[in-house]
Tab-separated table of C-alpha atoms and ligand atoms in Angstrom:
chain	number	residue	atom	x	y	z
A	30	MET	CA	-10.473	-20.026	-16.349
A	31	ALA	CA	-9.270	-22.099	-19.437
A	32	GLU	CA	-12.072	-20.623	-21.455
A	33	LYS	CA	-10.202	-17.160	-20.586
A	34	SER	CA	-7.234	-18.073	-21.811
A	35	THR	CA	-7.873	-19.445	-25.042
A	36	LYS	CA	-9.911	-16.082	-25.583
A	37	ASN	CA	-6.768	-14.049	-24.447
A	38	ASN	CA	-4.385	-16.277	-26.762
A	39	GLU	CA	-6.684	-15.497	-30.034
A	40	LEU	CA	-6.939	-12.216	-28.999
A	41	MET	CA	-3.146	-12.237	-29.539
A	42	GLU	CA	-3.710	-13.693	-32.679
A	43	LYS	CA	-6.156	-11.291	-34.051
A	44	ILE	CA	-3.874	-8.264	-32.924
A	45	VAL	CA	-0.623	-9.904	-34.476
A	46	SER	CA	-2.565	-10.446	-37.636
A	47	LEU	CA	-4.197	-7.244	-38.531
A	48	CYS	CA	-0.517	-6.117	-37.720
A	49	LYS	CA	0.898	-7.884	-40.281
A	50	ARG	CA	-2.184	-7.526	-43.177
A	51	ARG	CA	-2.950	-4.022	-42.232
A	52	GLY	CA	0.836	-2.816	-42.198
A	53	PHE	CA	1.775	-1.664	-38.630
A	54	ILE	CA	4.017	-4.543	-37.601
A	55	PHE	CA	6.155	-7.302	-38.900
A	56	GLN	CA	8.264	-9.903	-37.883
A	57	GLY	CA	11.690	-8.615	-38.590
A	58	SER	CA	13.824	-9.796	-41.823
A	59	GLU	CA	10.822	-11.763	-42.853
A	60	ILE	CA	11.912	-12.723	-46.440
A	61	TYR	CA	14.883	-14.559	-44.824
A	62	GLY	CA	12.901	-16.959	-42.240
A	63	GLY	CA	12.864	-13.549	-39.355
A	64	LEU	CA	15.384	-12.611	-36.663
A	65	ALA	CA	14.453	-13.946	-33.354
A	66	GLY	CA	13.360	-11.021	-31.250
A	67	THR	CA	13.344	-8.393	-33.935
A	68	TRP	CA	10.510	-6.921	-35.302
A	69	ASP	CA	9.710	-4.375	-38.364
A	70	TYR	CA	7.175	-1.240	-38.237
A	71	GLY	CA	5.645	-0.520	-41.230
A	72	PRO	CA	3.339	2.178	-42.147
A	73	TYR	CA	1.391	2.712	-40.047
A	74	GLY	CA	3.188	1.317	-37.131
A	75	ALA	CA	5.916	3.942	-37.931
A	76	GLU	CA	2.877	7.107	-37.373
A	77	LEU	CA	1.956	5.347	-34.297
A	78	ALA	CA	5.191	5.142	-32.331
A	79	ASN	CA	5.708	8.670	-33.765
A	80	ASN	CA	2.382	9.546	-32.273
A	81	LEU	CA	3.065	8.709	-28.900
A	82	LYS	CA	6.947	9.023	-28.884
A	83	ASN	CA	5.685	13.027	-29.971
A	84	ILE	CA	3.313	13.476	-26.542
A	85	TRP	CA	5.803	11.834	-24.829
A	86	TRP	CA	8.128	14.483	-25.599
A	87	LYS	CA	5.707	16.977	-24.814
A	88	ARG	CA	4.627	15.801	-21.387
A	89	PHE	CA	7.794	14.129	-19.864
A	90	ILE	CA	10.084	17.334	-21.597
A	91	SER	CA	8.204	19.995	-23.262
A	92	ASP	CA	5.831	20.686	-21.698
A	93	ARG	CA	8.302	21.515	-18.336
A	94	GLU	CA	11.064	23.790	-17.561
A	95	ASP	CA	12.954	21.376	-15.460
A	96	MET	CA	13.529	19.055	-18.380
A	97	PHE	CA	16.024	18.743	-20.983
A	98	GLY	CA	15.734	16.646	-24.043
A	99	VAL	CA	19.298	14.586	-25.156
A	100	ASP	CA	20.177	12.017	-27.696
A	101	ALA	CA	23.393	10.541	-26.923
A	102	ALA	CA	25.387	7.148	-28.535
A	103	ILE	CA	24.005	3.890	-28.841
A	104	LEU	CA	27.173	3.048	-28.568
A	105	MET	CA	29.381	4.069	-25.181
A	106	ASN	CA	32.836	3.274	-24.126
A	107	PRO	CA	32.562	-0.004	-22.611
A	108	LYS	CA	33.618	2.117	-19.153
A	109	VAL	CA	30.161	2.863	-18.470
A	110	TRP	CA	28.527	-0.380	-18.242
A	111	GLU	CA	31.084	-1.684	-15.909
A	112	ALA	CA	30.410	1.415	-14.122
A	113	SER	CA	26.656	0.996	-14.306
A	114	GLY	CA	27.102	-2.160	-12.481
A	115	HIS	CA	25.624	-3.704	-16.391
A	116	VAL	CA	28.515	-5.986	-16.977
A	117	SER	CA	28.977	-7.750	-13.875
A	118	GLY	CA	25.522	-8.497	-13.373
A	119	PHE	CA	22.942	-7.316	-16.360
A	120	SER	CA	21.660	-11.169	-16.369
A	121	ASP	CA	19.063	-13.578	-16.232
A	122	PRO	CA	19.415	-16.971	-14.878
A	123	LEU	CA	19.632	-19.561	-17.613
A	124	VAL	CA	18.964	-23.637	-18.034
A	125	GLU	CA	19.628	-25.520	-21.194
A	126	CYS	CA	18.174	-28.727	-22.016
A	127	GLU	CA	20.351	-31.287	-22.630
A	128	LYS	CA	18.435	-33.658	-25.242
A	129	CYS	CA	17.018	-30.934	-27.474
A	130	HIS	CA	18.879	-27.662	-26.049
A	131	HIS	CA	16.795	-25.293	-25.843
A	132	ARG	CA	16.977	-23.165	-23.073
A	133	PHE	CA	14.899	-21.020	-21.083
A	134	ARG	CA	14.751	-18.454	-18.174
A	135	ALA	CA	14.793	-20.543	-15.010
A	136	ASP	CA	12.813	-17.539	-13.161
A	137	GLN	CA	10.012	-18.170	-16.006
A	138	LEU	CA	9.865	-22.257	-15.012
A	139	GLU	CA	7.674	-23.548	-12.920
A	140	ASP	CA	9.270	-26.818	-13.136
A	141	LYS	CA	13.505	-26.417	-12.910
A	142	ILE	CA	14.040	-29.901	-13.854
A	143	LYS	CA	12.317	-31.180	-16.717
A	144	CYS	CA	12.278	-29.252	-19.944
A	145	PRO	CA	8.565	-28.010	-21.008
A	146	ASP	CA	9.373	-28.284	-25.049
A	147	CYS	CA	10.216	-32.554	-24.817
A	148	GLY	CA	10.906	-33.800	-21.399
A	149	GLY	CA	14.247	-33.445	-21.149
A	150	LYS	CA	16.555	-33.039	-18.282
A	151	LEU	CA	17.422	-29.580	-17.171
A	152	GLY	CA	20.731	-28.706	-17.265
A	153	GLU	CA	22.324	-26.624	-14.648
A	154	GLU	CA	20.837	-22.631	-13.735
A	155	ARG	CA	23.849	-19.939	-14.642
A	156	GLN	CA	23.332	-16.499	-15.538
A	157	PHE	CA	23.678	-15.111	-18.751
A	158	ASN	CA	25.132	-11.667	-19.515
A	159	MET	CA	21.716	-10.524	-21.845
A	160	MET	CA	23.814	-6.980	-23.020
A	161	PHE	CA	24.967	-7.533	-26.987
A	162	LYS	CA	28.839	-7.266	-27.218
A	163	THR	CA	29.936	-6.069	-30.588
A	164	HIS	CA	33.437	-4.615	-31.766
A	165	VAL	CA	34.737	-1.030	-32.527
A	166	GLY	CA	36.935	-0.387	-35.090
A	167	ALA	CA	39.228	-2.542	-37.095
A	168	THR	CA	40.473	-5.025	-34.420
A	169	GLU	CA	38.169	-7.508	-33.117
A	170	ASP	CA	39.821	-8.089	-29.484
A	171	GLU	CA	39.260	-7.925	-25.937
A	172	SER	CA	40.834	-3.771	-26.038
A	173	SER	CA	38.067	-3.144	-28.482
A	174	VAL	CA	35.192	-4.368	-27.209
A	175	SER	CA	31.672	-2.060	-26.530
A	176	TYR	CA	28.209	-3.179	-26.298
A	177	LEU	CA	24.991	-1.817	-27.638
A	178	ARG	CA	22.996	0.162	-24.744
A	179	PRO	CA	21.289	-1.642	-22.494
A	180	GLU	CA	18.720	0.779	-21.690
A	181	THR	CA	19.686	4.569	-22.335
A	182	ALA	CA	19.422	5.772	-18.576
A	183	GLY	CA	23.388	5.497	-19.230
A	184	GLY	CA	24.198	8.554	-21.881
A	185	MET	CA	22.174	10.950	-19.572
A	186	PHE	CA	24.211	10.301	-16.727
A	187	VAL	CA	27.734	10.584	-18.545
A	188	ASN	CA	26.425	14.141	-19.991
A	189	PHE	CA	25.160	14.947	-16.761
A	190	LYS	CA	27.927	17.248	-16.336
A	191	ASN	CA	28.277	18.745	-20.003
A	192	VAL	CA	24.458	19.634	-19.649
A	193	LEU	CA	25.573	21.615	-16.030
A	194	ASP	CA	28.442	23.039	-17.926
A	195	SER	CA	26.844	23.969	-21.219
A	196	ILE	CA	23.305	25.136	-20.122
A	197	HIS	CA	23.308	26.046	-16.079
A	198	PRO	CA	20.237	24.253	-15.123
A	199	LYS	CA	19.311	24.910	-11.332
A	200	ILE	CA	18.340	21.137	-9.411
A	201	PRO	CA	15.869	20.123	-9.210
A	202	PHE	CA	15.967	19.576	-13.274
A	203	GLY	CA	15.925	16.284	-15.782
A	204	LEU	CA	16.879	14.618	-19.010
A	205	GLY	CA	15.081	12.972	-20.991
A	206	GLN	CA	15.808	10.439	-24.567
A	207	ILE	CA	13.989	8.656	-27.012
A	208	GLY	CA	15.591	6.014	-28.163
A	209	LYS	CA	16.791	1.713	-29.269
A	210	ALA	CA	18.072	-0.178	-26.061
A	211	PHE	CA	19.568	-3.701	-26.790
A	212	ARG	CA	18.966	-7.287	-24.637
A	213	ASN	CA	19.714	-10.362	-25.712
A	214	GLU	CA	16.808	-12.089	-24.026
A	215	ILE	CA	16.703	-15.650	-23.462
A	216	ALA	CA	12.853	-15.795	-24.111
A	217	PRO	CA	12.662	-12.872	-26.529
A	218	ARG	CA	8.170	-14.013	-26.100
A	219	ASP	CA	4.306	-12.258	-26.929
A	220	PHE	CA	4.620	-10.266	-29.823
A	221	VAL	CA	6.572	-6.673	-29.004
A	222	PHE	CA	6.230	-7.387	-25.386
A	223	ARG	CA	10.048	-8.709	-24.932
A	224	SER	CA	12.023	-8.587	-28.045
A	225	ARG	CA	15.669	-7.742	-28.459
A	226	GLU	CA	15.799	-4.670	-29.765
A	227	PHE	CA	13.251	-1.532	-28.357
A	228	ARG	CA	13.402	1.259	-27.783
A	229	GLN	CA	12.153	3.210	-24.508
A	230	MET	CA	11.707	6.955	-23.532
A	231	GLU	CA	13.364	7.600	-20.162
A	232	VAL	CA	13.934	10.304	-17.320
A	233	GLU	CA	16.709	11.074	-15.255
A	234	TYR	CA	15.670	13.747	-12.762
A	235	PHE	CA	18.003	15.337	-10.839
A	236	VAL	CA	16.827	16.329	-7.126
A	237	LYS	CA	18.734	17.629	-3.527
A	238	PRO	CA	18.725	13.418	-1.719
A	239	GLU	CA	16.014	14.477	0.606
A	240	ASN	CA	13.969	15.371	-1.415
A	241	TRP	CA	12.981	12.503	-3.486
A	242	LYS	CA	9.856	11.044	-2.127
A	243	GLU	CA	8.276	14.070	-3.718
A	244	ALA	CA	9.819	13.719	-6.510
A	245	PHE	CA	9.039	10.011	-6.853
A	246	GLU	CA	4.656	11.069	-6.243
A	247	GLU	CA	5.491	13.968	-9.081
A	248	TRP	CA	6.612	11.510	-11.781
A	249	ARG	CA	4.173	8.850	-10.338
A	250	GLY	CA	1.502	11.450	-11.250
A	251	VAL	CA	3.251	11.850	-15.043
A	252	VAL	CA	3.143	8.377	-15.354
A	253	LEU	CA	-0.388	8.087	-14.951
A	254	ASP	CA	-1.798	10.690	-16.589
A	255	TRP	CA	0.381	9.802	-20.205
A	256	CYS	CA	-1.211	6.400	-20.104
A	257	LYS	CA	-5.113	8.317	-19.475
A	258	GLU	CA	-3.822	10.727	-22.430
A	259	ILE	CA	-3.086	7.673	-24.838
A	260	GLY	CA	-5.849	6.511	-23.911
A	261	LEU	CA	-5.178	3.375	-21.958
A	262	ASP	CA	-8.063	1.875	-20.010
A	263	MET	CA	-7.201	2.833	-16.600
A	264	ASN	CA	-8.862	-0.484	-15.008
A	265	HIS	CA	-5.847	-2.474	-17.137
A	266	VAL	CA	-3.410	-0.446	-15.220
A	267	HIS	CA	-2.011	-1.599	-12.078
A	268	GLU	CA	1.214	-0.664	-9.441
A	269	LEU	CA	3.239	-2.896	-8.044
A	270	GLU	CA	5.967	-1.966	-5.103
A	271	VAL	CA	8.493	-3.388	-5.941
A	272	ALA	CA	9.810	-5.544	-2.872
A	273	ASP	CA	13.025	-5.313	-1.864
A	274	GLU	CA	14.774	-8.663	-2.817
A	275	ASP	CA	13.208	-8.207	-5.973
A	276	ARG	CA	14.523	-4.611	-7.420
A	277	ALA	CA	17.442	-3.342	-9.032
A	278	HIS	CA	20.958	-3.263	-7.218
A	279	TYR	CA	20.837	0.330	-7.495
A	280	SER	CA	17.371	0.876	-6.351
A	281	LYS	CA	15.610	2.106	-3.124
A	282	ARG	CA	12.205	1.980	-4.329
A	283	THR	CA	10.530	0.842	-7.539
A	284	ILE	CA	6.702	1.047	-8.936
A	285	ASP	CA	6.526	-0.961	-11.920
A	286	PHE	CA	3.466	0.058	-13.734
A	287	GLU	CA	1.701	-3.387	-14.699
A	288	PHE	CA	-0.627	-4.048	-17.478
A	289	ASP	CA	-3.633	-6.455	-18.142
A	290	TYR	CA	-1.769	-7.831	-21.430
A	291	PRO	CA	-4.067	-10.588	-23.204
A	292	PHE	CA	-1.993	-12.826	-22.147
A	293	GLY	CA	-1.804	-11.824	-17.998
A	294	ARG	CA	-0.431	-9.240	-16.083
A	295	LYS	CA	2.995	-7.523	-16.910
A	296	GLU	CA	5.297	-5.055	-16.804
A	297	LEU	CA	4.682	-1.826	-18.606
A	298	TYR	CA	6.746	0.668	-16.722
A	299	GLY	CA	9.084	1.386	-14.092
A	300	LEU	CA	9.324	4.081	-11.948
A	301	ALA	CA	12.733	3.910	-10.002
A	302	TYR	CA	14.475	6.156	-6.591
A	303	ARG	CA	18.087	4.799	-8.114
A	304	THR	CA	19.802	7.274	-5.518
A	305	ASP	CA	23.105	8.468	-6.489
A	306	PHE	CA	24.666	5.130	-7.418
A	307	ASP	CA	25.140	5.978	-11.056
A	308	LEU	CA	26.329	9.508	-11.201
A	309	LYS	CA	28.875	8.628	-7.884
A	310	SER	CA	29.856	5.392	-9.901
A	311	HIS	CA	30.620	7.317	-12.938
A	312	SER	CA	32.634	9.922	-10.739
A	313	SER	CA	34.741	7.507	-9.328
A	314	ALA	CA	35.085	5.268	-12.531
A	315	SER	CA	35.519	7.757	-14.538
A	316	GLY	CA	37.994	9.807	-11.774
A	317	VAL	CA	36.226	13.438	-13.157
A	318	ASP	CA	33.924	15.298	-10.700
A	319	ILE	CA	30.454	14.870	-11.762
A	320	SER	CA	28.934	16.798	-8.639
A	321	TYR	CA	26.339	19.540	-8.728
A	322	PHE	CA	27.027	23.365	-7.040
A	323	ASP	CA	24.167	24.783	-5.214
A	324	GLU	CA	25.008	28.585	-5.548
A	325	GLU	CA	22.134	29.425	-2.920
A	326	THR	CA	23.398	27.366	0.009
A	327	LYS	CA	26.960	26.493	-1.961
A	328	GLU	CA	26.489	23.106	-0.754
A	329	ARG	CA	28.583	20.662	-3.409
A	330	PHE	CA	27.068	17.418	-3.667
A	331	ILE	CA	25.852	14.216	-5.607
A	332	PRO	CA	22.011	14.405	-6.639
A	333	HIS	CA	20.018	11.635	-6.204
A	334	VAL	CA	18.099	10.413	-9.243
A	335	ILE	CA	14.145	10.229	-10.254
A	336	GLU	CA	13.838	7.235	-13.400
A	337	PRO	CA	10.499	6.544	-15.329
A	338	SER	CA	11.619	4.713	-17.558
A	339	LEU	CA	9.073	3.901	-20.157
A	340	GLY	CA	8.901	1.433	-23.284
A	341	VAL	CA	7.690	2.521	-26.865
A	342	ASP	CA	6.846	-1.138	-28.064
A	343	ARG	CA	5.077	-2.079	-25.096
A	344	THR	CA	3.491	1.126	-25.113
A	345	ILE	CA	1.967	0.040	-28.722
A	346	LEU	CA	1.067	-3.464	-27.762
A	347	ALA	CA	-1.147	-2.151	-24.261
A	348	VAL	CA	-2.919	0.387	-26.879
A	349	LEU	CA	-3.762	-1.736	-29.208
A	350	SER	CA	-4.479	-4.314	-26.753
A	351	ASP	CA	-7.212	-1.964	-25.326
A	352	SER	CA	-8.916	-0.892	-28.738
A	353	TYR	CA	-9.050	-3.955	-30.621
A	354	LYS	CA	-12.881	-4.215	-31.263
A	355	GLU	CA	-15.376	-6.405	-32.753
A	356	GLU	CA	-19.197	-5.689	-33.788
A	357	GLY	CA	-21.594	-7.968	-35.066
A	358	GLU	CA	-21.807	-11.235	-37.016
A	359	GLY	CA	-20.649	-12.943	-40.349
A	360	ASP	CA	-21.232	-10.846	-43.303
A	361	ASP	CA	-21.618	-7.564	-40.772
A	362	LYS	CA	-18.527	-8.042	-38.679
A	363	ARG	CA	-16.640	-5.438	-38.413
A	364	VAL	CA	-13.301	-4.862	-36.643
A	365	TYR	CA	-11.889	-1.598	-35.679
A	366	LEU	CA	-9.422	0.146	-33.622
A	367	LYS	CA	-10.356	2.269	-31.391
A	368	PHE	CA	-7.385	4.724	-30.660
A	369	SER	CA	-7.582	7.990	-29.281
A	370	PRO	CA	-7.601	10.212	-32.274
A	371	LYS	CA	-4.436	11.640	-30.931
A	372	VAL	CA	-2.694	7.947	-31.159
A	373	ALA	CA	-4.212	7.213	-34.520
A	374	PRO	CA	-1.825	6.766	-37.178
A	375	VAL	CA	-4.034	8.412	-39.771
A	376	LYS	CA	-6.607	11.060	-38.497
A	377	VAL	CA	-9.148	11.129	-41.672
A	378	ALA	CA	-9.665	9.742	-45.059
A	379	VAL	CA	-11.462	11.307	-47.354
A	380	PHE	CA	-14.066	9.574	-49.956
A	381	PRO	CA	-15.573	10.504	-53.354
A	382	LEU	CA	-18.982	8.825	-53.182
A	383	LEU	CA	-18.335	6.697	-56.147
A	384	LYS	CA	-15.433	6.959	-57.996
A	385	ASN	CA	-16.216	7.255	-62.059
A	386	LYS	CA	-17.782	10.919	-61.460
A	387	GLU	CA	-14.979	13.379	-62.260
A	388	ILE	CA	-16.761	15.789	-60.570
A	389	LEU	CA	-17.192	14.029	-56.884
A	390	VAL	CA	-13.627	12.189	-57.537
A	391	ASP	CA	-12.345	16.642	-58.503
A	392	LYS	CA	-13.901	17.439	-55.172
A	393	ALA	CA	-12.688	15.210	-52.246
A	394	LYS	CA	-9.287	15.711	-54.313
A	395	GLU	CA	-9.820	19.150	-53.211
A	396	VAL	CA	-10.554	18.419	-49.619
A	397	TYR	CA	-8.354	15.785	-48.816
A	398	LYS	CA	-5.226	18.421	-49.947
A	399	LEU	CA	-7.234	20.945	-47.572
A	400	LEU	CA	-7.678	18.564	-44.587
A	401	LYS	CA	-3.973	17.169	-45.068
A	402	LYS	CA	-1.902	20.875	-45.379
A	403	GLU	CA	-3.740	20.594	-41.887
A	404	PHE	CA	-3.694	17.544	-40.326
A	405	GLY	CA	-0.601	15.790	-42.563
A	406	ALA	CA	-1.957	12.247	-41.345
A	407	VAL	CA	-4.462	12.023	-43.665
A	408	MET	CA	-5.613	9.444	-46.638
A	409	PHE	CA	-7.265	9.637	-50.243
A	410	ASP	CA	-9.445	6.485	-51.051
A	411	ASP	CA	-11.768	5.669	-53.683
A	412	ASN	CA	-11.055	2.009	-53.898
A	413	GLY	CA	-14.670	-0.557	-53.895
A	414	ASN	CA	-17.801	0.832	-52.347
A	415	ILE	CA	-18.158	3.234	-49.292
A	416	GLY	CA	-18.823	0.524	-47.176
A	417	LYS	CA	-15.581	-1.591	-47.938
A	418	ARG	CA	-13.895	1.771	-47.678
A	419	TYR	CA	-15.321	2.436	-43.935
A	420	ARG	CA	-14.008	-1.154	-42.270
A	421	ARG	CA	-10.503	-0.253	-44.235
A	422	GLN	CA	-9.895	3.115	-41.755
A	423	ASP	CA	-12.178	1.084	-39.147
A	424	GLU	CA	-8.836	-1.240	-39.125
A	425	ILE	CA	-6.835	0.759	-39.053
A	426	GLY	CA	-7.730	2.929	-36.163
A	427	THR	CA	-9.136	5.983	-38.741
A	428	PRO	CA	-11.371	8.078	-35.949
A	429	TRP	CA	-13.392	10.936	-38.899
A	430	CYS	CA	-14.689	9.622	-42.617
A	431	VAL	CA	-14.935	12.192	-44.940
A	432	THR	CA	-17.359	11.359	-48.059
A	433	VAL	CA	-17.891	14.428	-50.532
A	434	ASP	CA	-21.317	13.517	-52.707
A	435	PHE	CA	-23.341	15.080	-55.061
A	436	ASP	CA	-25.291	17.151	-52.537
A	437	THR	CA	-21.653	18.335	-52.189
A	438	VAL	CA	-21.229	19.942	-55.162
A	439	GLU	CA	-24.662	20.564	-56.458
A	440	LYS	CA	-25.811	22.334	-52.881
A	441	ASP	CA	-22.875	23.347	-51.800
A	442	ALA	CA	-24.502	21.345	-48.437
A	443	GLY	CA	-20.889	20.522	-46.427
A	444	VAL	CA	-19.438	16.526	-46.693
A	445	THR	CA	-20.463	13.463	-44.400
A	446	VAL	CA	-18.797	12.967	-41.391
A	447	ARG	CA	-18.541	9.358	-40.016
A	448	ASP	CA	-17.563	8.255	-37.556
A	449	ARG	CA	-15.718	5.005	-36.550
A	450	ASP	CA	-17.398	4.288	-32.809
A	451	THR	CA	-21.049	4.520	-33.359
A	452	GLY	CA	-21.273	4.726	-37.475
A	453	GLU	CA	-23.152	7.948	-36.684
A	454	GLN	CA	-22.436	10.617	-39.861
A	455	LYS	CA	-23.195	14.024	-39.860
A	456	ARG	CA	-22.920	16.688	-42.513
A	457	MET	CA	-21.160	19.789	-41.402
A	458	THR	CA	-19.231	22.240	-43.651
A	459	VAL	CA	-14.968	21.340	-43.983
A	460	GLY	CA	-13.726	24.425	-41.999
A	461	GLU	CA	-17.086	22.921	-39.196
A	462	PHE	CA	-15.232	19.681	-39.316
A	463	ILE	CA	-11.497	20.828	-38.624
A	464	GLU	CA	-12.929	23.163	-35.540
A	465	PHE	CA	-13.678	20.174	-34.506
A	466	ALA	CA	-11.159	17.597	-35.217
A	467	ARG	CA	-8.182	20.257	-33.966
A	468	LYS	CA	-10.373	20.321	-30.502
A	469	GLU	CA	-10.383	16.262	-30.387
A	470	LEU	CA	-6.892	16.456	-31.115
A	471	SER	CA	-6.098	19.116	-28.419
A	472	LEU	CA	-4.290	21.481	-31.495
B	520	LIG	P1	11.135	-7.432	-17.546
B	520	LIG	O1	11.002	-7.599	-16.146
B	520	LIG	O2	10.011	-7.678	-18.121
B	520	LIG	O3	12.250	-8.142	-18.497
B	520	LIG	P2	12.708	-4.728	-16.471
B	520	LIG	O4	12.162	-5.060	-15.274
B	520	LIG	O5	14.119	-5.781	-17.295
B	520	LIG	O6	11.366	-5.885	-17.568
B	520	LIG	P3	13.828	-2.409	-17.146
B	520	LIG	O7	15.190	-2.185	-16.771
B	520	LIG	O8	13.026	-1.566	-16.417
B	520	LIG	O9	12.865	-3.781	-17.793
B	520	LIG	O10	13.206	-1.492	-18.692
B	520	LIG	C1	12.304	-0.207	-18.557
B	520	LIG	C2	11.177	-0.593	-19.316
B	520	LIG	O11	11.544	-0.709	-20.786
B	520	LIG	C3	10.376	-1.411	-19.197
B	520	LIG	O12	9.050	-1.290	-18.694
B	520	LIG	C4	9.994	-2.163	-20.637
B	520	LIG	O13	8.928	-0.962	-20.419
B	520	LIG	C5	10.900	-1.686	-21.688
B	520	LIG	N1	11.430	-2.934	-22.195
B	520	LIG	C6	12.444	-3.523	-20.934
B	520	LIG	N2	13.041	-4.518	-21.657
B	520	LIG	C7	12.271	-4.836	-22.587
B	520	LIG	C8	12.257	-5.507	-23.785
B	520	LIG	N3	12.642	-7.138	-23.877
B	520	LIG	N4	11.526	-6.036	-25.466
B	520	LIG	C9	10.487	-4.394	-25.048
B	520	LIG	N5	10.385	-3.570	-23.962
B	520	LIG	C10	11.103	-4.006	-22.924
């Protein structure tokens, strides 16, 4: 057991170090010593995140006839968070050590008496609200208090009526959005797994009250299919039926999708049946009628809601930990990220076999430009020997490397395409490669 956990810690260290070394993820504000619970995404991290967000948007919104995207403001009228119950109840239990003053989440401590850091006495447990408070406008008093949204969901509930009045969708339908959420986590940890600023991809799906069960099942399937599409090892994804006493105040049924991260099995996503709690609360708090009129049955009712809630950053960490592979020993050792081509930040790298042969470089640039037009995320590299170039692309998970050699230019014999996972090389024309890659990328 101890051996396994050391191995897993090692894996986390390797992932964090690769992310920094190869430009995926950096500590937030690093040159100033960082800011706890914040992370900055570098060029490959940003591409990876965009690919995931685009796949989500397609699968959860644009491929469907019953889904609509929105993009609501992060700052909202504070009454939104009073009505949703976040002002009074969005808190975690906090304990502070009387000696070193380190703070901990009480529900994550095995020993609630002794400080795990210095052995000092832990103080009384109290509730700590996780919303970030700020002031909107030039006055800094109670009247100007606002919050950074702790979840994107609020922006969809308060726009339910706007969407009904503007595009007149028929129930069942849903709203979805991708955006930042902020939580002043007591103990941010495990890299981007628990941070204070993160991104969510959420759907609020509105149904007739009697139809919630089938909608719940449907979205459960959508979430699982998404996990497969982004290349997660499904043996690492587990569903947990959340017990009555552990569910959020608004939920009548919740499934947590958990993932086997290197530091243990933890929540990746949530799927909740939120009943009519949110629309009802916002209706009564705002005084605006937020109900739905069914033209067919001539009934007016408040829809019930199914919510699949996915974190972008937890997805990235799951994808990274499933993709990280090492092979060989010593000088032959190679590290590669076995990303599914769809999520890989760079799809193809193009090399001239030799850097100092103009004829090869020119041809390689021509091939590069052609592929870049086709696939966008394509790199050109002529630095160092071919072996080193392969290693660099392996570490950022590029599925294919295309090399232009003398046979390409002198015999019109196509290019060599090297596969990241097997190391196998095949000769084919550029046209054949484009066709092959388009298929792999489902374009
Ligand atoms: P946890 O119990 O781990 O704190 P939660 O149950 O509070 O999570 P939800 O409120 O259900 O999380 O949020 C929905 C999703 O948003 C989570 O499944 C996760 O993917 C993501 N998420 C929540 N909190 C964080 C965070 N601090 N950092 C990164 N992602 C987060």
